[in-house]
Every structure is written in structure tokens, then in C-alpha cells.
mmCIF file of C-alpha atoms in Angstrom:
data_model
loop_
_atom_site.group_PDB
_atom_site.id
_atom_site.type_symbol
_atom_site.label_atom_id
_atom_site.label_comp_id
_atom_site.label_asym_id
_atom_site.label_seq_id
_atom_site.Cartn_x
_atom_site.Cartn_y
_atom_site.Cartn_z
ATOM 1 C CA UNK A 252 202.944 3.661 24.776
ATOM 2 C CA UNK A 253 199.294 5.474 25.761
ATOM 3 C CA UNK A 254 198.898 6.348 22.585
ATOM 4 C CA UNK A 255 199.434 3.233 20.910
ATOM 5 C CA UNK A 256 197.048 1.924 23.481
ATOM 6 C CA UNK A 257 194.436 4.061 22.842
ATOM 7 C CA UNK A 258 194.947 3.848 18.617
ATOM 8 C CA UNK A 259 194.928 0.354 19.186
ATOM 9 C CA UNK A 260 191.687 0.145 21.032
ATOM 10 C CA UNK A 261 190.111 3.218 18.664
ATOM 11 C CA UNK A 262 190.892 0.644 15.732
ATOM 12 C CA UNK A 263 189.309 -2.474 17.721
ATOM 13 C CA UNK A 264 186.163 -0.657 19.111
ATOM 14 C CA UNK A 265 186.185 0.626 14.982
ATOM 15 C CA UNK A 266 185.928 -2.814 14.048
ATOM 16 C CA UNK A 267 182.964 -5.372 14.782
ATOM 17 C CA UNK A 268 184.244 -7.360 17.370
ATOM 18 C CA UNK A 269 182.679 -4.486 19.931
ATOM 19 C CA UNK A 270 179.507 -2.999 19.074
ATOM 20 C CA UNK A 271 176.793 -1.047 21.240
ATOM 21 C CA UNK A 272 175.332 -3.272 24.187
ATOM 22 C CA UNK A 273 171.933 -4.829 22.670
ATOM 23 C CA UNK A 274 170.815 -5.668 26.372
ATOM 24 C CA UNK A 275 171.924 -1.848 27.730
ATOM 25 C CA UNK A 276 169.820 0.042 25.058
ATOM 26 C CA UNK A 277 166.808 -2.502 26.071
ATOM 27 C CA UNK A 278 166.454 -1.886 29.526
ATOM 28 C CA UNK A 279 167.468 2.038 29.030
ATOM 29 C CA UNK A 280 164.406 2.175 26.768
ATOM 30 C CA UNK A 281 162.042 0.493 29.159
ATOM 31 C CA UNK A 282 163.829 2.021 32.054
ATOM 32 C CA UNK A 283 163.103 5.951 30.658
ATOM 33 C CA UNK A 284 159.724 4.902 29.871
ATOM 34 C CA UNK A 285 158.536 3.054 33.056
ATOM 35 C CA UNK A 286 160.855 5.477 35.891
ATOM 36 C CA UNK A 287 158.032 8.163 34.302
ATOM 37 C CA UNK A 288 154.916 5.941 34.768
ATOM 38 C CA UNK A 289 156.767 5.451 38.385
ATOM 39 C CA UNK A 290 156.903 9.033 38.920
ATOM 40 C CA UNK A 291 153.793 10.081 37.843
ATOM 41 C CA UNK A 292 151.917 7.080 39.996
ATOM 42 C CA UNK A 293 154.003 8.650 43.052
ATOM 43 C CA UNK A 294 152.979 11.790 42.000
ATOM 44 C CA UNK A 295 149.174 11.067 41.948
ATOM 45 C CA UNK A 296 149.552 8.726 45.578
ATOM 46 C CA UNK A 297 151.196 11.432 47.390
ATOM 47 C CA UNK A 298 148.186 14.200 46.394
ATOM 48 C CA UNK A 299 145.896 11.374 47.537
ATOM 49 C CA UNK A 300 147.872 10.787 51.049
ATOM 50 C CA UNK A 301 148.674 14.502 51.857
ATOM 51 C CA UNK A 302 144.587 14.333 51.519
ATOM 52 C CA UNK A 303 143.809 11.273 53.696
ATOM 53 C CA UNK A 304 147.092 11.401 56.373
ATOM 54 C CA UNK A 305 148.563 14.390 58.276
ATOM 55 C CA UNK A 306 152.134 14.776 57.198
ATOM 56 C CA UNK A 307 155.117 15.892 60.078
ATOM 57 C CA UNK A 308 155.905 19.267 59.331
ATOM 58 C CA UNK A 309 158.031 20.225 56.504
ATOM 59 C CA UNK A 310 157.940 16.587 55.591
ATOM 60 C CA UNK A 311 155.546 16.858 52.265
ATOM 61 C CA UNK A 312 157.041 19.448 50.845
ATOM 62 C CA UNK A 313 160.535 17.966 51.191
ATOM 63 C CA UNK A 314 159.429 14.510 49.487
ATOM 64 C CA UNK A 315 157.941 17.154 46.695
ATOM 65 C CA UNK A 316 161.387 18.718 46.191
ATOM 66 C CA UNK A 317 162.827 15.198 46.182
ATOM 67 C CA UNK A 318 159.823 13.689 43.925
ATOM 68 C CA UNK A 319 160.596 16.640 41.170
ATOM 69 C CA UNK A 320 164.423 16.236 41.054
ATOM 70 C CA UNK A 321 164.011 12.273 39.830
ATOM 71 C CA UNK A 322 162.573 13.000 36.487
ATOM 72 C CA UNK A 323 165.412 15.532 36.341
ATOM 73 C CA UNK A 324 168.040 13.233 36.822
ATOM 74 C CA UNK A 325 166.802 10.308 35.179
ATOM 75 C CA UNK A 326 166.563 12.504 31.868
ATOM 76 C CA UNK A 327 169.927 13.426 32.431
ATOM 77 C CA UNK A 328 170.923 9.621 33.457
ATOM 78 C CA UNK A 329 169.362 8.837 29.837
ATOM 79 C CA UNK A 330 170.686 10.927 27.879
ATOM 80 C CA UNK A 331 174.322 10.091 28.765
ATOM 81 C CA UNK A 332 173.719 6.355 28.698
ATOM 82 C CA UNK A 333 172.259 6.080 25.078
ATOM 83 C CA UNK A 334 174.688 8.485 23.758
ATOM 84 C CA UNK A 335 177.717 6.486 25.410
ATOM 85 C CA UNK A 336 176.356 3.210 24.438
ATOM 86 C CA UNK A 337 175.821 4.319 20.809
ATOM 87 C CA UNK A 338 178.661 6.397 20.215
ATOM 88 C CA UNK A 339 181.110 3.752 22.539
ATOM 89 C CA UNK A 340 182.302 6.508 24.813
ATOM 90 C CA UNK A 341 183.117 4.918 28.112
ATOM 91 C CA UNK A 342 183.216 8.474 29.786
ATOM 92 C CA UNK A 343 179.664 8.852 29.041
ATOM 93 C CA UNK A 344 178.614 5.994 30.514
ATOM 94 C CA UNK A 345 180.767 6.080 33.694
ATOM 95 C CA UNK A 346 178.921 9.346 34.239
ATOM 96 C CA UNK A 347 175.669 7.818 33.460
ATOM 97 C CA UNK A 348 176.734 4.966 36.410
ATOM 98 C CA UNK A 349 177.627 8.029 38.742
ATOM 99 C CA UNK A 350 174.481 9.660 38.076
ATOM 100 C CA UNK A 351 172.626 6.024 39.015
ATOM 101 C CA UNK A 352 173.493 6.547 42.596
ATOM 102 C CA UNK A 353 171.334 9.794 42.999
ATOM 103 C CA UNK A 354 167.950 8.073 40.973
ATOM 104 C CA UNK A 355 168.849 4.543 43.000
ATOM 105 C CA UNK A 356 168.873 6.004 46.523
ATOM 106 C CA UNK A 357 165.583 8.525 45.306
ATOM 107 C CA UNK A 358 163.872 5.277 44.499
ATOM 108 C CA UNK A 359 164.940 3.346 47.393
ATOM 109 C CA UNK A 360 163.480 6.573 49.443
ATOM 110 C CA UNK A 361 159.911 6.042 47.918
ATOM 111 C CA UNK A 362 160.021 2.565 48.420
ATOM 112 C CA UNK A 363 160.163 1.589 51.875
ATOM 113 C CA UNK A 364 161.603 5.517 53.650
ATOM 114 C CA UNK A 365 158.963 7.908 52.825
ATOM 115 C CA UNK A 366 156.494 9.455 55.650
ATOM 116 C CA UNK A 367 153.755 6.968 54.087
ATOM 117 C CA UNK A 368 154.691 3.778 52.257
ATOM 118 C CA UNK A 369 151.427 2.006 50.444
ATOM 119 C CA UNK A 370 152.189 -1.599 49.125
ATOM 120 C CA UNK A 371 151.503 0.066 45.627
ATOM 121 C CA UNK A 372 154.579 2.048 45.882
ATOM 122 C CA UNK A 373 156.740 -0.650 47.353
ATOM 123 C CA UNK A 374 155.693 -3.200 44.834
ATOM 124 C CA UNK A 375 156.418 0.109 41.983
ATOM 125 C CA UNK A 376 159.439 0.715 43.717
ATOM 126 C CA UNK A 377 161.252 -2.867 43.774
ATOM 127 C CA UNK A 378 160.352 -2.998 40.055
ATOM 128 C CA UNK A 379 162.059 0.402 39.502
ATOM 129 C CA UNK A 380 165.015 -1.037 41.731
ATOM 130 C CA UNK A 381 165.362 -4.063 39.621
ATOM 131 C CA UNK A 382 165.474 -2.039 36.080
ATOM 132 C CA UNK A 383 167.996 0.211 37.495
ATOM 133 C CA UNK A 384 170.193 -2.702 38.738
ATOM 134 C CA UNK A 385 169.949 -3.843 34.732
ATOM 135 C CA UNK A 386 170.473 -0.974 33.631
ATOM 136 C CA UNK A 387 173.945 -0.829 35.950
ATOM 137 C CA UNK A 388 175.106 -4.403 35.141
ATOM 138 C CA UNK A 389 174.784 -3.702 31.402
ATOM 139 C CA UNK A 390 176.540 -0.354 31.439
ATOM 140 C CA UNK A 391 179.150 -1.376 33.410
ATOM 141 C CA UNK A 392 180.165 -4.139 31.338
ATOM 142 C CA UNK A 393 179.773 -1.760 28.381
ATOM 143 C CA UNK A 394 181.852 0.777 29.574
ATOM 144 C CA UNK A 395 184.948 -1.296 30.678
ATOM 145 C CA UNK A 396 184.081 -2.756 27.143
ATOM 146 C CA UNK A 397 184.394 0.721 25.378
ATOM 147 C CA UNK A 398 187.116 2.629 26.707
ATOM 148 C CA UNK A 399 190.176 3.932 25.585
ATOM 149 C CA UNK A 400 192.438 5.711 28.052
ATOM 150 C CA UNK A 401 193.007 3.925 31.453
ATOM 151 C CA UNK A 402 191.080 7.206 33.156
ATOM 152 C CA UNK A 403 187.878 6.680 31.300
ATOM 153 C CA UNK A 404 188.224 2.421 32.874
ATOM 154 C CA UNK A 405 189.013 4.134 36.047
ATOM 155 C CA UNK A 406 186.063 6.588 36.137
ATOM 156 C CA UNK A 407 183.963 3.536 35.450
ATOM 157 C CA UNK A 408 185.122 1.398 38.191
ATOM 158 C CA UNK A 409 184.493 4.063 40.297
ATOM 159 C CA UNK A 410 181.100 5.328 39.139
ATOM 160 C CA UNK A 411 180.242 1.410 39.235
ATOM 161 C CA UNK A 412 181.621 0.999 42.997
ATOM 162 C CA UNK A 413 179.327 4.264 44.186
ATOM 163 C CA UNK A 414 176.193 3.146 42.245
ATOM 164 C CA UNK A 415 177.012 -0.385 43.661
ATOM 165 C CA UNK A 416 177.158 0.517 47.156
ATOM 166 C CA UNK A 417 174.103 2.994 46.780
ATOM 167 C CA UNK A 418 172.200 -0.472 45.559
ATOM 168 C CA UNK A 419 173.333 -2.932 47.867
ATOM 169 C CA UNK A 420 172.279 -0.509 50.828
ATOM 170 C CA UNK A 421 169.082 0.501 49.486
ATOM 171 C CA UNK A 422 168.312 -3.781 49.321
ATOM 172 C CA UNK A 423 169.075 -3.962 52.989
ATOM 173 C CA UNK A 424 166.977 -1.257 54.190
ATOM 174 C CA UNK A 425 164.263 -2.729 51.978
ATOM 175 C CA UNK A 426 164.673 -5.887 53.315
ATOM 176 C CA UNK A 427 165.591 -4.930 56.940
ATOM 177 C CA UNK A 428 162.883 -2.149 56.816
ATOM 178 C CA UNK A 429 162.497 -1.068 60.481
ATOM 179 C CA UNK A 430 165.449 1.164 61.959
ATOM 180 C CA UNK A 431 165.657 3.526 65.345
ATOM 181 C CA UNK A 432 166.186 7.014 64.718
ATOM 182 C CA UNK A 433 169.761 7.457 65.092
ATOM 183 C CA UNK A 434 170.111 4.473 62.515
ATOM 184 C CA UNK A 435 168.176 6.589 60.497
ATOM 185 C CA UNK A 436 170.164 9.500 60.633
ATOM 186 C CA UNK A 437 173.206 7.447 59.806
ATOM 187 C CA UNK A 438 171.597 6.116 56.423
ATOM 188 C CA UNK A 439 170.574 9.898 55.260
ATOM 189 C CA UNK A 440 174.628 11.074 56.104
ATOM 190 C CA UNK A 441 175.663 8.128 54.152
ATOM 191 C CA UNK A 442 173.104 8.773 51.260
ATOM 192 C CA UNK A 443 174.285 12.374 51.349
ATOM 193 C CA UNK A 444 178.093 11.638 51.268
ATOM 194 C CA UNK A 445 177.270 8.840 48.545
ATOM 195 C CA UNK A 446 175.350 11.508 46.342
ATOM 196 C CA UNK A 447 178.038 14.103 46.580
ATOM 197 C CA UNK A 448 181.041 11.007 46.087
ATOM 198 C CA UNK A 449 178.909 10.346 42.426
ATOM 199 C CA UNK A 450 178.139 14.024 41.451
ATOM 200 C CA UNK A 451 182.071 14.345 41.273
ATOM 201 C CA UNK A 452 182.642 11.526 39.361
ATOM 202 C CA UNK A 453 180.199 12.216 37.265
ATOM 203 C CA UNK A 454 181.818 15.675 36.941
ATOM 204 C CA UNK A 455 185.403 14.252 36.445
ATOM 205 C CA UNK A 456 184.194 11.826 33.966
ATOM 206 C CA UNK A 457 182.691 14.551 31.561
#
């Protein structure tokens, strides 16, 4: 009965009544292009702050590490959402909704949980929050769109339910924006546990 399942929906995604998502490959193109201007405007505010402010220790070269790995993973993110959306392969994109949590809470971190926040990087920051949140709607919808065995829909659900609490928390902070110290410990254990919940499914999903 699987099988016929899955020939059925190989013949139906064959046909035209499903075809790559218009509105996904829109906002991944933007996306790739403006998450780099993003970067590289972090890049050049954080040379100019380690200048003017005095960082905690260890601090700087953390947010480096952290700065370095987005590019990294939003190449990765990329690649694995245009090749899912083009090809149809809802395995693809539920890793490319896994791999949303990582660049979502990295963005959130620039935006209002860095050392130094400047209203130029908040105001880059919700922007950058906003085309990831397209970027999630669309290839969710895509992927439970796309798939053929009941694992890849289930590797999407789940990929979409990580990235979807990863999003949802960063808003609050954002909004919320002032926290004690222990509530800030709780966030990066959360963040940590999220990150390592998505690199899995991610990994499962491939």
C-alpha cells in the first residue's frame, strides 16, 4: 500500500497540478542575497564597536565565531532549499527548515542579544527575521506539498515545529528585550538544545 502511495504521488507531483513554489524561490533569492549584505554590515559595525566600546572578556571573539558560522549555514540553508523546491524533494526542504533554526536564532542574537545592539542592526535584523519567516511559511507549505513517503511529511513537520519555536521565541525576546541573568541563561540552554534538536533532523532528513 506505501508503494502505491508513493507511485501515486510520484505520478501527481509528475504532472502539473504541483509545480515548484513561485513565492519560495522569490524570497530564497532575496533572502541569499540580502542575509550577505546583513552579514557584511554586522561585520563592518562590530570592527567599528570593538574600536569605540570595551567588550567583556572573551565576548568579541565569541560573537566573531558566531558572526562567521551564519554565512556558513545560510549557504548551506540555500542550497538545500532551491534544490528541494526545484527538484520537489520534500527531504530537502525539511532539512533546509531544520537548518532555519540555527540562522533564525544567529539573527535573533544580533538583533536585540549581542554585547552592543545599535538601532542599525536591530532595524537590519527584524528585516532579516521577517525574510526568514517567508522563507519558512513558503517551504513548509512546499514541502508537505512535495512529498512522497509519510517520513519525508514527518521530517517536515518536525523541522517546521523546531524552526517555529526558534521564531516565535526569538519575537518575544525582541519584543520583551530586557531579561535578568538567570533568564538569560535559560534562553542560551534552550537555543542550544533547539540547535542540536534541528541539526538531527536535518541529519535524519538527508
Amino acid at each position: 500500500d506505501e508503494l502505491e502511495d508513493q507511485e501515486a504521488r510520484r505520478w501527481q507531483l509528475a504532472g502539473y497540478g504541483t509545480r515548484p513554489s513561485l513565492f519560495l524561490e522569490t524570497f530564497l533569492f532575496f533572502g541569499c542575497r540580502w542575509l550577505d549584505v546583513h552579514v557584511a554590515c554586522l561585520a563592518v559595525l562590530m570592527l567599528c564597536k570593538a574600536l569605540w566600546f570595551e567588550y567583556p572578556r572573551g565576548w568579541f571573539a565569541r560573537e566573531v565565531v558566531l558572526l562567521v558560522s551564519c554565512p556558513v549555514a545560510h549557504r548551506l540553508r540555500h542550497v538545500l532549499g532551491s534544490y528541494g523546491n526545484r527538484t520537489k524533494n520534500s527531504a530537502s526542504l525539511a532539512a533546509f527548515l531544520a537548518l532555519t533554526t540555527p540562522m533564525v536564532l544567529g539573527v535573533g542574537y544580533f538583533t536585540c542579544m549581542q554585547v552592543y545592539v545599535l538601532n542599525l542592526e536591530f532595524v537590519l535584523g527584524v528585516f532579516s527575521l521577517s525574510l526568514l519567516a517567508g522563507q519558512l511559511l513558503f517551504s513548509a507549505a512546499a514541502g508537505m506539498a512535495f512529498y512522497l513517503r509519510k517520513r519525508d511529511l514527518f521530517m517536515v513537520i518536525c523541522g517546521t515545529g523546531v524552526a517555529f519555536v526558534s521564531l516565535v521565541m526569538v519575537l518575544v525576546i525582541t519584543g520583551i528585550g530586557t531579561f535578568g541573568r538567570e533568564e538569560w541563561t535559560a534562553i542560551y540552554v534552550v537555543s542550544l538544545n533547539l540547535i542540536w534538536v534541528s541539526a538531527v533532523v536535518a541529519g535524519v532528513a538527508c
